[in-house]
């Protein structure tokens, strides 16, 4: 089983580059800390789409984000296979769906995405031919149940953190910037056996020594069977360790990435990693590591949806021993940090005290997720100067300017970053 998984992983973690979008006009969007956002705004750049696909017999389907693009998801429809929801960029309006036939893979069908999901009826016996881009010689990646997160074959997502929670900082969102990619491996009932997770530290613009963690809200600590290094680059001592006891199953699994924060390639004279003008780092000098995570038993696919992946920063403060965690808005602290979260929130003039975890009393956040690899801002650059369209998006509650992150202002963005363009139909 592991050989097959690794064969698919080797195909999918190969590098690829995409053209960058043209930077937008400079504009003046004001300051992040002064934004007025709806109280219900969740800062989500992605949406969960229910795949309401039907077929007269059990059928393997392939879902792509763009016409003729490689599929980012392959799973079974019909029989006793579990239903699937896919996490896609919020601006996605169309998915491109094909299925396995007796003679290959059918041509794609454009399937609209609505608030109720994506609806498609497939008949593998009525379809024929092999679509370009999916060949019968690629069985490991095509006929293995596989879902990519973010929703692009071999694409990176981006997590950006401010590190002064529960206080406000400079809101340049470059204190810790990390790319991520996840691949979920499934059996024929669409239950997940293993995942491949990769991270790449894009920037560290803060001096506070936080570590990156991942809490898997749908997976218990005891359900992690084994973690194996897959590969690394500029991070020879990188590790991924489970913080839960293997026999302790009452709490979500918490994984910690070790030895990825520091980068020996940082240019001499730089105070931080890849955030200062004149000290930019080329992509091949960034620290990168990936790991295979095997589950003790198959996991229901809804329990490893992206909404259940809680990437966060953690440290134990030397001055008083308090456990400080910084999560995206809406994710609660881990049990080890709950008491300290409550104490620090109570003392803060910024943190929301109504029960909304990791929101400020103005509805702002200290961490954001982007389903693409985007450029980060230079040191001390307010994020709204780097991405002015974010203001319209946030103040509308996410209703407009949903792809604000593809329209950065070049002079405010670190030049060495590679930006991916959207491949879905808008």
XYZ file of C-alpha atoms in Angstrom:
426
model
C 0.000 0.000 0.000
C 2.757 2.446 0.928
C 4.538 1.868 -2.382
C 1.426 2.904 -4.300
C 0.914 5.960 -2.125
C 4.506 7.036 -2.555
C 4.293 6.541 -6.314
C 1.341 8.912 -6.470
C 3.056 11.343 -4.133
C 6.162 11.422 -6.283
C 4.060 12.433 -9.259
C 2.072 15.072 -7.479
C 4.835 16.782 -5.508
C 6.913 17.485 -8.606
C 7.471 21.217 -8.993
C 5.554 23.408 -11.401
C 5.341 27.141 -12.001
C 2.498 29.305 -13.205
C 2.433 32.834 -14.618
C 1.859 35.689 -12.204
C -1.133 38.016 -12.604
C -0.495 41.637 -13.422
C -0.230 43.672 -10.200
C -3.074 46.083 -9.662
C -2.933 49.864 -9.183
C -1.465 51.253 -5.981
C -4.572 52.928 -4.598
C -5.059 53.950 -0.955
C -7.047 51.431 1.029
C -6.390 52.886 4.466
C -5.183 50.746 7.365
C -6.077 47.181 8.226
C -6.707 47.976 11.900
C -9.209 50.676 10.940
C -11.452 48.469 8.790
C -15.105 48.140 9.666
C -16.294 44.607 8.902
C -19.654 42.872 9.482
C -19.840 41.127 12.848
C -20.625 37.818 11.137
C -17.685 37.952 8.714
C -15.594 34.758 8.876
C -12.618 35.793 6.666
C -13.015 32.670 4.537
C -11.430 32.641 1.092
C -12.711 29.137 0.313
C -16.070 27.365 0.160
C -17.112 23.770 0.716
C -18.938 22.371 -2.324
C -21.078 19.243 -2.023
C -20.502 16.996 -5.034
C -24.021 15.817 -5.779
C -22.939 13.397 -8.480
C -24.948 10.336 -9.520
C -24.214 7.344 -11.745
C -26.137 4.129 -12.583
C -23.248 2.046 -11.244
C -20.180 2.689 -9.032
C -17.970 5.026 -11.046
C -14.676 6.826 -10.511
C -14.946 10.530 -11.239
C -12.336 13.231 -11.773
C -12.843 16.885 -10.881
C -10.751 19.740 -12.294
C -10.739 23.454 -11.540
C -10.338 24.489 -15.167
C -11.195 23.257 -18.642
C -8.620 20.654 -19.722
C -6.779 21.097 -16.405
C -5.443 18.106 -14.530
C -7.945 16.858 -11.904
C -7.441 17.892 -8.306
C -9.839 15.219 -7.035
C -10.512 11.584 -7.910
C -13.137 9.596 -5.988
C -15.965 7.073 -6.313
C -19.617 7.863 -6.942
C -22.423 5.385 -6.347
C -22.658 2.128 -4.445
C -21.660 2.473 -0.786
C -19.096 5.247 -1.382
C -19.329 8.171 1.030
C -20.444 11.524 -0.429
C -17.672 14.058 -1.024
C -17.389 17.769 -0.372
C -14.526 19.692 -1.951
C -12.904 22.849 -0.603
C -12.465 25.305 -3.486
C -11.707 29.039 -3.819
C -14.814 31.030 -2.917
C -14.905 32.597 -6.395
C -15.268 29.208 -8.130
C -18.334 29.109 -10.383
C -17.653 25.962 -12.423
C -16.107 22.539 -11.899
C -15.081 20.271 -14.771
C -16.094 16.658 -14.250
C -15.253 13.458 -16.134
C -15.504 9.762 -15.324
C -13.803 6.437 -16.005
C -15.248 4.496 -18.938
C -14.438 1.121 -20.473
C -12.220 2.834 -23.041
C -10.589 5.506 -20.900
C -11.807 8.744 -19.339
C -14.800 10.635 -20.674
C -14.678 14.222 -21.934
C -15.211 16.864 -19.278
C -18.621 18.247 -18.415
C -18.849 21.818 -17.117
C -20.805 21.692 -13.862
C -22.065 24.945 -12.291
C -21.310 25.544 -8.618
C -24.264 26.883 -6.622
C -24.929 27.490 -2.958
C -26.470 24.012 -2.841
C -23.432 22.320 -4.382
C -22.513 20.930 -7.796
C -25.022 18.602 -9.503
C -24.035 16.163 -12.223
C -25.431 12.905 -13.625
C -22.783 10.590 -15.089
C -23.236 7.560 -17.320
C -19.899 5.836 -17.986
C -21.451 3.475 -20.558
C -22.784 6.362 -22.612
C -19.436 8.175 -22.539
C -16.433 7.086 -24.554
C -12.927 8.191 -25.419
C -9.975 9.354 -23.371
C -9.675 12.994 -22.478
C -6.295 14.557 -23.138
C -4.264 14.882 -19.958
C -5.513 11.722 -18.247
C -3.993 8.616 -19.747
C -4.223 4.954 -18.847
C -0.460 4.942 -18.193
C -0.915 7.162 -15.142
C -2.800 4.702 -12.963
C -1.075 5.674 -9.705
C -2.337 9.251 -9.754
C -5.560 8.791 -11.739
C -7.160 5.670 -10.314
C -5.966 6.165 -6.774
C -8.593 8.005 -4.734
C -6.901 11.359 -4.252
C -7.887 14.877 -3.215
C -5.537 17.852 -3.379
C -5.791 20.740 -0.922
C -5.818 23.500 -2.137
C -7.978 22.574 -5.103
C -5.264 22.447 -7.736
C -2.978 19.659 -8.764
C 0.313 20.277 -6.942
C -0.662 23.818 -5.909
C 0.445 25.622 -2.758
C -1.832 27.498 -0.383
C -0.612 30.299 1.898
C -1.077 30.936 5.622
C -0.159 34.376 6.970
C 0.135 35.269 10.656
C 0.481 38.315 12.879
C 2.341 37.316 16.041
C 1.316 39.821 18.740
C -2.062 38.304 19.687
C -4.001 39.396 21.732
C -2.543 42.851 20.956
C -2.638 44.533 17.575
C 0.622 44.647 15.637
C 1.615 46.339 12.404
C -0.692 44.072 10.361
C 1.793 43.364 7.612
C 0.888 39.653 7.947
C 4.458 38.536 7.367
C 5.463 37.556 10.917
C 5.124 33.925 9.840
C 4.207 33.039 6.259
C 4.007 29.381 5.294
C 2.885 27.600 2.147
C 1.062 24.301 2.536
C -0.166 21.476 0.322
C -2.094 18.392 1.380
C -3.017 15.222 -0.477
C -5.640 12.842 0.901
C -5.458 9.184 -0.176
C -8.711 7.223 -0.207
C -9.964 3.701 -0.742
C -12.988 2.892 -2.916
C -15.544 3.933 -0.293
C -13.952 7.390 -0.160
C -12.550 6.869 3.330
C -9.092 8.309 3.911
C -6.163 6.028 4.741
C -3.279 8.487 4.666
C -2.250 12.015 3.792
C 0.841 13.682 2.424
C 1.433 17.138 3.886
C 4.059 19.598 2.755
C 5.026 22.994 4.164
C 7.364 25.698 2.893
C 8.359 28.606 5.131
C 8.020 31.652 2.901
C 8.891 34.320 5.438
C 9.518 34.956 9.130
C 9.105 38.655 9.819
C 8.826 38.379 13.596
C 11.375 37.649 16.313
C 9.005 35.850 18.690
C 9.932 32.130 18.509
C 6.660 30.533 17.465
C 6.389 26.997 16.094
C 3.863 25.884 13.476
C 1.303 23.261 14.499
C -1.673 21.539 12.934
C -4.679 20.415 14.949
C -6.827 17.951 13.021
C -10.274 18.583 14.449
C -11.844 15.479 12.897
C -9.028 13.063 13.788
C -8.326 11.850 17.312
C -4.795 11.607 18.627
C -4.914 7.832 18.806
C -5.914 7.579 15.135
C -2.445 8.648 13.956
C -0.619 5.409 13.223
C 2.696 6.554 11.787
C 4.452 9.664 10.493
C 7.269 9.266 7.982
C 9.503 11.951 6.427
C 8.924 12.178 2.674
C 11.398 14.815 1.548
C 12.998 18.078 2.634
C 14.826 21.013 1.131
C 16.990 23.431 3.094
C 15.572 21.865 6.272
C 17.749 18.835 7.056
C 16.468 18.474 10.619
C 12.768 19.066 9.906
C 10.374 16.791 11.791
C 6.648 16.340 12.167
C 5.702 14.948 15.560
C 2.375 14.029 17.144
C 1.899 15.765 20.487
C -0.882 13.409 21.607
C -0.143 10.088 23.213
C -0.927 7.306 20.683
C -3.366 5.811 23.187
C -5.136 9.057 24.014
C -8.136 9.406 21.721
C -10.356 11.953 23.445
C -8.810 15.048 21.887
C -8.055 16.066 18.291
C -4.674 15.030 16.944
C -2.107 17.832 17.201
C 0.984 17.733 14.985
C 4.007 20.012 15.401
C 6.521 20.989 12.717
C 10.006 21.165 14.193
C 13.157 22.851 12.885
C 11.585 24.725 9.984
C 11.588 28.292 11.329
C 15.302 29.045 11.037
C 16.914 29.191 7.620
C 20.683 28.967 7.165
C 20.302 30.613 3.750
C 19.153 33.924 5.218
C 21.359 36.653 3.699
C 24.009 38.176 5.942
C 22.719 41.359 7.534
C 19.041 40.435 7.314
C 17.113 40.785 10.563
C 14.345 38.476 9.398
C 13.712 35.788 6.803
C 12.615 37.094 3.395
C 10.714 40.221 4.434
C 13.204 43.094 3.965
C 13.925 44.974 0.784
C 17.386 44.080 -0.449
C 17.362 40.780 1.462
C 14.856 38.830 -0.624
C 15.435 35.092 -0.912
C 14.999 33.025 -4.082
C 12.431 30.276 -3.839
C 15.012 27.488 -4.011
C 16.573 28.774 -0.764
C 13.394 28.468 1.293
C 12.949 25.720 3.901
C 10.563 23.016 2.731
C 9.556 19.625 4.140
C 6.854 17.036 3.537
C 5.634 14.035 5.490
C 3.399 10.996 5.042
C 0.827 10.559 7.810
C -0.822 7.130 8.041
C -4.065 6.604 9.931
C -4.658 3.592 12.150
C -8.106 3.097 10.596
C -9.832 4.698 7.633
C -11.145 8.196 8.390
C -14.492 9.504 7.142
C -13.796 12.072 4.462
C -15.807 14.814 6.184
C -13.406 14.543 9.126
C -10.426 15.529 6.997
C -12.074 18.346 5.061
C -10.017 21.542 5.039
C -12.401 23.204 7.482
C -11.172 20.689 10.072
C -7.478 21.550 9.534
C -6.435 24.102 12.140
C -2.958 25.459 11.379
C -1.739 27.597 14.255
C 1.333 29.069 15.956
C 2.379 28.144 19.474
C 4.999 29.013 22.096
C 5.463 28.951 25.848
C 6.176 32.477 27.040
C 9.374 32.614 29.052
C 8.269 35.473 31.320
C 5.342 33.631 32.915
C 5.141 30.196 31.259
C 1.817 30.926 29.584
C 1.004 28.900 26.485
C 0.334 31.348 23.646
C -1.440 30.077 20.537
C -2.502 32.034 17.462
C -5.237 30.426 15.367
C -7.355 31.550 12.455
C -10.623 33.147 13.465
C -13.186 30.670 14.781
C -10.767 27.923 15.829
C -10.548 27.408 19.577
C -7.254 26.983 21.437
C -6.043 23.475 22.210
C -6.859 22.151 25.702
C -3.270 22.870 26.771
C -3.758 26.578 26.038
C -7.423 27.127 26.968
C -6.833 28.520 30.460
C -4.143 30.903 29.200
C -6.359 31.956 26.286
C -9.155 32.877 28.692
C -6.793 34.803 30.951
C -5.105 36.718 28.131
C -8.397 37.474 26.390
C -9.789 38.880 29.607
C -6.804 41.202 30.000
C -6.771 42.411 26.376
C -8.435 45.582 25.136
C -8.530 44.108 21.614
C -9.604 40.452 21.883
C -13.284 39.625 21.417
C -14.919 38.548 24.694
C -18.236 37.339 23.297
C -17.024 33.790 22.692
C -15.718 34.163 19.124
C -12.270 32.597 19.235
C -9.360 34.603 17.844
C -11.372 37.551 16.613
C -10.797 41.078 17.826
C -13.623 43.158 19.241
C -13.636 44.903 15.834
C -14.031 41.602 14.000
C -10.419 41.475 12.775
C -8.144 38.417 12.789
C -4.487 37.521 13.356
C -4.240 34.801 10.694
C -5.552 34.351 7.153
C -5.597 31.481 4.662
C -5.281 31.914 0.901
C -5.896 28.965 -1.490
C -2.997 30.063 -3.741
C 0.688 30.814 -3.422
C 0.730 34.614 -3.133
C 3.356 37.224 -2.455
C 3.704 38.608 1.055
C 4.272 42.225 2.049
C 7.549 43.862 2.893
C 8.317 44.544 6.533
C 6.111 47.200 8.190
C 3.869 47.487 5.121
C 0.209 47.592 6.083
C -1.489 44.676 4.349
C -4.128 46.878 2.735
C -1.426 48.771 0.870
C -0.149 45.478 -0.503
C -3.645 44.181 -1.337
C -6.083 47.133 -1.579
C -9.012 45.022 -2.822
C -9.050 43.209 0.502
C -10.824 46.246 1.979
C -13.817 45.896 -0.343
C -13.898 42.127 0.217
C -13.790 42.345 4.006
C -16.214 45.239 4.371
C -18.705 43.473 2.094
C -18.519 40.357 4.255
C -16.818 38.450 1.436
C -19.543 39.165 -1.138
C -17.358 41.017 -3.644
C -13.690 41.129 -4.689
C -13.360 37.467 -3.765
C -10.040 37.202 -5.591
C -8.462 40.242 -3.970
C -5.323 38.193 -3.298
C -4.586 37.972 -7.036
C -4.314 41.769 -7.329
C -1.376 42.885 -5.234
C 0.598 46.124 -5.551
C 4.029 45.143 -6.807
C 6.110 47.759 -4.986
C 4.814 46.556 -1.609
C 5.377 42.845 -2.240
C 8.509 40.757 -1.794
C 9.752 40.193 -5.323
C 11.109 36.656 -5.111
C 7.719 35.024 -4.540
C 5.993 33.027 -7.296
C 2.285 33.744 -7.644
C -0.183 31.220 -9.038
C -3.133 32.302 -11.147
C -6.634 30.952 -10.816
C -7.545 28.196 -13.238
C -11.250 28.045 -12.567
C -13.991 29.626 -14.678
C -15.429 32.812 -13.200
